[in-house]
Amino acid sequence: MSWHLHFLGTGAAHAVELGSSAAVLERDGEPLLLIDCGPDTLDRYLAAYGAPPRALYITHTHLDHVGGMERLFGRLWFDEALRGRTRLFAHAELLPWLQRRVADYPGVLAEGGVNFWEAFRLLPCSRGFWLDGLWFDVLPTRHHRPGTSFGVALEGSFVFTGDTRPIPEMLAERAAHGEVVAHDCGLHGNPSHAGIEDLEREYPAELRAQLLLYHYGSVADGAALAARGYRIAGPGQRVALPPPRPVRADAG
Ligand SMILES: [Zn+2]
């Protein structure tokens, strides 16, 4: 069985040429879970797989991560085979923000008669969630207000941080088994995002060797990070992952 993380986009919010940061966990070449849904994510997903996602995890509600959800609503609602079937996992603390930012706008359809969430199968989570017999851990990250951003991890395989400042206390636990750590990282840090000097200061060498950097500011910034000795994810790239460990006894 093969496992890959397929990056649909790897850009910071302003780095349009790199696409909105989003990735798909693939098992044996088939999409299992889409992580985030920015303005261009659905187009990239459809180009890769020919059909909309069946499972989606949202890290946080900045528009470069949820700005494609209205289009996804339309794509799912108008296909009776898909309507209400795509599982949407989001930390329970994100629900008020998701409601305000994407679900509450009046007249989701001009003709009325439907509520936004009817197109999806919404599954609020907190510690993590089950999908297809696998347990995914959800981890709080540091991106603006506490309780508004959450990464996702599959033990033994990968951690996807979403937007974050360094989170050594979380990764000490969630990246302790050789996981690939897909990490927000620009050339320079700021109050919302990690920069490479932040990661070099806060992460031990062993963890830095697991990093796969994304959410950088430009192609040139990505090249500069690579020149510094780090692995960089590019838009459209599929990165092989180690297989997940057996689900631990206390999962769920
Ligand atoms: Zn963000």
Short mmCIF file of C-alpha atoms and ligand atoms in Angstrom, two decimals:
data_model
loop_
_atom_site.label_atom_id
_atom_site.label_comp_id
_atom_site.label_asym_id
_atom_site.label_seq_id
_atom_site.Cartn_x
_atom_site.Cartn_y
_atom_site.Cartn_z
CA MET A 1 0.00 0.00 0.00
CA SER A 2 1.45 3.40 -0.97
CA TRP A 3 0.84 6.75 0.73
CA HIS A 4 1.41 10.21 -0.70
CA LEU A 5 0.72 13.81 0.14
CA HIS A 6 -0.25 15.60 -3.06
CA PHE A 7 0.17 19.35 -2.78
CA LEU A 8 -2.43 21.15 -4.87
CA GLY A 9 -0.94 24.51 -3.92
CA THR A 10 1.89 25.65 -1.67
CA GLY A 11 1.64 29.45 -1.54
CA ALA A 12 1.20 32.00 1.17
CA ALA A 13 -2.03 33.99 0.82
CA HIS A 14 -0.46 36.52 -1.57
CA ALA A 15 1.56 33.96 -3.59
CA VAL A 16 -1.15 33.33 -6.17
CA GLU A 17 1.26 31.71 -8.65
CA LEU A 18 1.88 28.89 -6.16
CA GLY A 19 -1.82 28.23 -5.53
CA SER A 20 -3.65 28.30 -2.20
CA SER A 21 -1.98 25.92 0.21
CA ALA A 22 -3.91 22.64 0.19
CA ALA A 23 -2.96 18.98 0.03
CA VAL A 24 -4.55 15.60 -0.59
CA LEU A 25 -3.69 12.45 1.31
CA GLU A 26 -3.59 9.64 -1.24
CA ARG A 27 -3.67 5.92 -0.53
CA ASP A 28 -2.63 3.75 -3.47
CA GLY A 29 -3.06 6.77 -5.73
CA GLU A 30 -6.66 7.39 -4.66
CA PRO A 31 -7.62 10.57 -2.79
CA LEU A 32 -8.61 9.93 0.82
CA LEU A 33 -8.66 13.36 2.46
CA LEU A 34 -8.40 16.91 1.12
CA ILE A 35 -6.87 19.37 3.56
CA ASP A 36 -8.20 22.92 3.10
CA CYS A 37 -10.20 24.43 0.27
CA GLY A 38 -8.94 27.79 -0.96
CA PRO A 39 -10.28 29.76 -3.93
CA ASP A 40 -8.41 27.68 -6.54
CA THR A 41 -8.38 24.33 -4.72
CA LEU A 42 -11.49 22.78 -6.27
CA ASP A 43 -10.24 23.41 -9.82
CA ARG A 44 -6.91 21.82 -9.01
CA TYR A 45 -8.62 18.91 -7.27
CA LEU A 46 -10.96 18.28 -10.21
CA ALA A 47 -8.06 18.48 -12.66
CA ALA A 48 -6.23 15.81 -10.67
CA TYR A 49 -9.06 13.45 -9.78
CA GLY A 50 -12.03 14.27 -12.03
CA ALA A 51 -14.57 14.38 -9.19
CA PRO A 52 -15.03 16.48 -6.04
CA PRO A 53 -13.54 15.39 -2.70
CA ARG A 54 -15.40 12.87 -0.54
CA ALA A 55 -13.65 14.02 2.64
CA LEU A 56 -12.33 17.44 3.58
CA TYR A 57 -10.51 18.74 6.66
CA ILE A 58 -10.38 22.46 7.36
CA THR A 59 -7.40 23.81 9.34
CA HIS A 60 -8.75 27.34 9.87
CA THR A 61 -11.02 29.89 8.30
CA HIS A 62 -8.77 32.38 6.55
CA LEU A 63 -10.16 32.77 3.06
CA ASP A 64 -7.15 31.25 1.30
CA HIS A 65 -8.18 28.04 3.14
CA VAL A 66 -11.98 28.16 2.93
CA GLY A 67 -12.63 30.54 0.02
CA GLY A 68 -13.47 27.61 -2.28
CA MET A 69 -16.20 26.18 -0.09
CA GLU A 70 -19.02 28.10 -1.73
CA ARG A 71 -18.10 26.63 -5.11
CA LEU A 72 -17.75 23.22 -3.54
CA PHE A 73 -21.25 23.64 -2.10
CA GLY A 74 -22.60 24.20 -5.60
CA ARG A 75 -20.69 21.29 -7.09
CA LEU A 76 -22.00 18.92 -4.39
CA TRP A 77 -25.55 20.22 -4.10
CA PHE A 78 -26.33 19.95 -7.80
CA ASP A 79 -25.17 16.34 -8.01
CA GLU A 80 -27.67 14.08 -6.27
CA ALA A 81 -25.10 11.30 -5.99
CA LEU A 82 -22.80 13.63 -4.03
CA ARG A 83 -25.25 15.83 -2.13
CA GLY A 84 -24.78 15.58 1.63
CA ARG A 85 -22.13 12.88 1.34
CA THR A 86 -18.80 14.71 1.45
CA ARG A 87 -17.57 14.51 5.02
CA LEU A 88 -16.31 17.84 6.27
CA PHE A 89 -14.15 17.54 9.38
CA ALA A 90 -13.48 20.69 11.38
CA HIS A 91 -12.57 21.33 14.99
CA ALA A 92 -15.69 22.25 16.95
CA GLU A 93 -14.14 25.61 17.85
CA LEU A 94 -14.01 26.52 14.16
CA LEU A 95 -17.73 26.10 13.64
CA PRO A 96 -18.78 29.62 14.67
CA TRP A 97 -16.16 31.04 12.29
CA LEU A 98 -17.10 28.71 9.44
CA GLN A 99 -20.72 29.63 9.96
CA ARG A 100 -19.98 33.36 9.79
CA ARG A 101 -17.50 33.24 6.95
CA VAL A 102 -18.98 30.74 4.51
CA ALA A 103 -22.36 29.38 5.60
CA ASP A 104 -24.37 32.35 6.80
CA TYR A 105 -24.50 34.46 3.66
CA PRO A 106 -28.15 34.97 2.69
CA GLY A 107 -29.52 33.05 -0.24
CA VAL A 108 -26.99 30.29 -0.71
CA LEU A 109 -29.05 29.57 -3.80
CA ALA A 110 -30.83 32.45 -5.50
CA GLU A 111 -34.02 30.38 -5.74
CA GLY A 112 -33.87 29.48 -2.02
CA GLY A 113 -34.94 26.19 -0.48
CA VAL A 114 -31.60 24.90 0.77
CA ASN A 115 -29.31 25.41 3.75
CA PHE A 116 -25.56 25.58 3.21
CA TRP A 117 -24.70 22.56 5.31
CA GLU A 118 -27.13 20.29 3.49
CA ALA A 119 -24.57 19.86 0.73
CA PHE A 120 -22.06 18.45 3.22
CA ARG A 121 -21.88 15.88 5.96
CA LEU A 122 -20.47 18.08 8.71
CA LEU A 123 -18.46 16.24 11.38
CA PRO A 124 -17.22 18.48 14.20
CA CYS A 125 -14.19 17.02 15.97
CA SER A 126 -11.86 17.96 18.80
CA ARG A 127 -9.11 15.44 19.62
CA GLY A 128 -9.28 13.87 16.18
CA PHE A 129 -11.50 11.86 13.87
CA TRP A 130 -11.95 8.49 12.22
CA LEU A 131 -11.89 8.13 8.47
CA ASP A 132 -11.87 4.80 6.67
CA GLY A 133 -10.57 2.89 9.68
CA LEU A 134 -7.77 5.39 10.32
CA TRP A 135 -7.52 7.72 13.30
CA PHE A 136 -6.37 11.25 12.51
CA ASP A 137 -5.11 13.39 15.37
CA VAL A 138 -6.06 17.06 15.43
CA LEU A 139 -3.57 19.43 17.02
CA PRO A 140 -3.90 23.08 18.04
CA THR A 141 -1.51 25.39 16.27
CA ARG A 142 -0.43 29.00 16.77
CA HIS A 143 -2.03 31.25 14.19
CA HIS A 144 -3.71 34.39 15.51
CA ARG A 145 -6.22 33.84 18.31
CA PRO A 146 -5.92 30.62 20.32
CA GLY A 147 -8.49 28.03 19.31
CA THR A 148 -8.81 29.19 15.70
CA SER A 149 -6.35 26.92 13.85
CA PHE A 150 -5.68 23.20 14.00
CA GLY A 151 -3.29 20.90 12.18
CA VAL A 152 -3.91 17.25 11.39
CA ALA A 153 -1.68 14.20 11.76
CA LEU A 154 -1.68 10.51 10.89
CA GLU A 155 0.61 8.71 13.28
CA GLY A 156 3.72 7.31 11.64
CA SER A 157 2.90 8.97 8.31
CA PHE A 158 2.54 12.75 8.32
CA VAL A 159 1.74 15.94 10.17
CA PHE A 160 0.19 18.87 8.29
CA THR A 161 0.49 22.00 10.39
CA GLY A 162 -1.72 24.42 8.52
CA ASP A 163 -0.74 28.03 9.11
CA THR A 164 1.27 28.36 12.28
CA ARG A 165 4.13 29.78 14.24
CA PRO A 166 6.50 27.10 15.58
CA ILE A 167 4.78 24.44 17.70
CA PRO A 168 7.61 22.42 19.27
CA GLU A 169 5.41 21.19 22.13
CA MET A 170 2.92 19.67 19.67
CA LEU A 171 5.45 18.19 17.30
CA ALA A 172 7.39 16.57 20.14
CA GLU A 173 4.37 14.31 20.47
CA ARG A 174 2.90 14.18 17.00
CA ALA A 175 6.13 13.88 14.99
CA ALA A 176 7.88 11.39 17.26
CA HIS A 177 7.68 8.44 14.87
CA GLY A 178 9.48 9.72 11.79
CA GLU A 179 6.43 11.42 10.27
CA VAL A 180 6.86 13.78 7.33
CA VAL A 181 6.08 17.21 8.81
CA ALA A 182 4.48 19.49 6.22
CA HIS A 183 5.06 22.88 7.84
CA ASP A 184 4.07 26.46 7.16
CA CYS A 185 7.36 28.27 6.53
CA GLY A 186 8.36 31.45 4.76
CA LEU A 187 11.78 32.93 4.29
CA HIS A 188 10.99 35.38 7.07
CA GLY A 189 8.67 34.83 10.01
CA ASN A 190 5.96 37.23 11.16
CA PRO A 191 3.37 37.24 13.97
CA SER A 192 1.16 34.80 12.03
CA HIS A 193 3.58 32.47 10.26
CA ALA A 194 6.80 30.61 10.87
CA GLY A 195 9.99 31.70 9.13
CA ILE A 196 12.98 29.46 8.63
CA GLU A 197 14.97 31.17 11.37
CA ASP A 198 12.12 30.49 13.81
CA LEU A 199 12.19 26.79 12.95
CA GLU A 200 15.98 26.64 13.21
CA ARG A 201 15.82 28.25 16.64
CA GLU A 202 12.96 26.19 18.04
CA TYR A 203 13.23 22.72 16.48
CA PRO A 204 15.95 20.15 17.11
CA ALA A 205 17.99 18.85 14.17
CA GLU A 206 16.12 15.55 14.09
CA LEU A 207 12.78 17.32 13.67
CA ARG A 208 14.19 19.72 11.09
CA ALA A 209 15.20 16.70 9.00
CA GLN A 210 11.51 15.65 8.90
CA LEU A 211 10.31 19.03 7.60
CA LEU A 212 8.64 19.51 4.26
CA LEU A 213 8.12 23.23 3.87
CA TYR A 214 5.14 24.84 2.17
CA HIS A 215 3.18 28.12 2.39
CA TYR A 216 6.13 30.25 1.25
CA GLY A 217 5.94 33.64 -0.41
CA SER A 218 7.17 33.02 -3.96
CA VAL A 219 9.01 30.58 -6.22
CA ALA A 220 12.22 32.46 -5.37
CA ASP A 221 11.55 32.12 -1.63
CA GLY A 222 11.01 28.38 -2.08
CA ALA A 223 14.33 28.11 -3.94
CA ALA A 224 16.05 30.03 -1.14
CA LEU A 225 14.63 27.66 1.47
CA ALA A 226 15.77 24.68 -0.61
CA ALA A 227 19.24 26.20 -0.96
CA ARG A 228 19.36 26.37 2.80
CA GLY A 229 19.09 22.60 2.89
CA TYR A 230 15.36 22.02 3.43
CA ARG A 231 12.88 19.91 1.56
CA ILE A 232 10.28 22.04 -0.18
CA ALA A 233 6.88 21.04 -1.51
CA GLY A 234 5.97 22.50 -4.90
CA PRO A 235 2.49 22.91 -6.37
CA GLY A 236 1.37 19.68 -8.01
CA GLN A 237 4.06 17.64 -6.25
CA ARG A 238 3.35 14.23 -4.75
CA VAL A 239 5.51 13.40 -1.76
CA ALA A 240 5.83 9.76 -0.64
CA LEU A 241 4.92 9.16 3.01
CA PRO A 242 5.80 6.40 5.41
CA PRO A 243 2.79 4.16 6.09
CA PRO A 244 0.68 4.96 9.15
CA ARG A 245 1.34 3.00 12.32
CA PRO A 246 -1.38 0.64 13.54
CA VAL A 247 -4.11 2.64 15.26
CA ARG A 248 -3.05 3.03 18.90
CA ALA A 249 -5.18 1.53 21.63
CA ASP A 250 -6.29 4.86 23.11
CA ALA A 251 -7.33 6.45 19.78
CA GLY A 252 -10.86 7.67 19.36
ZN ZN B 1 -4.11 31.67 7.86
#
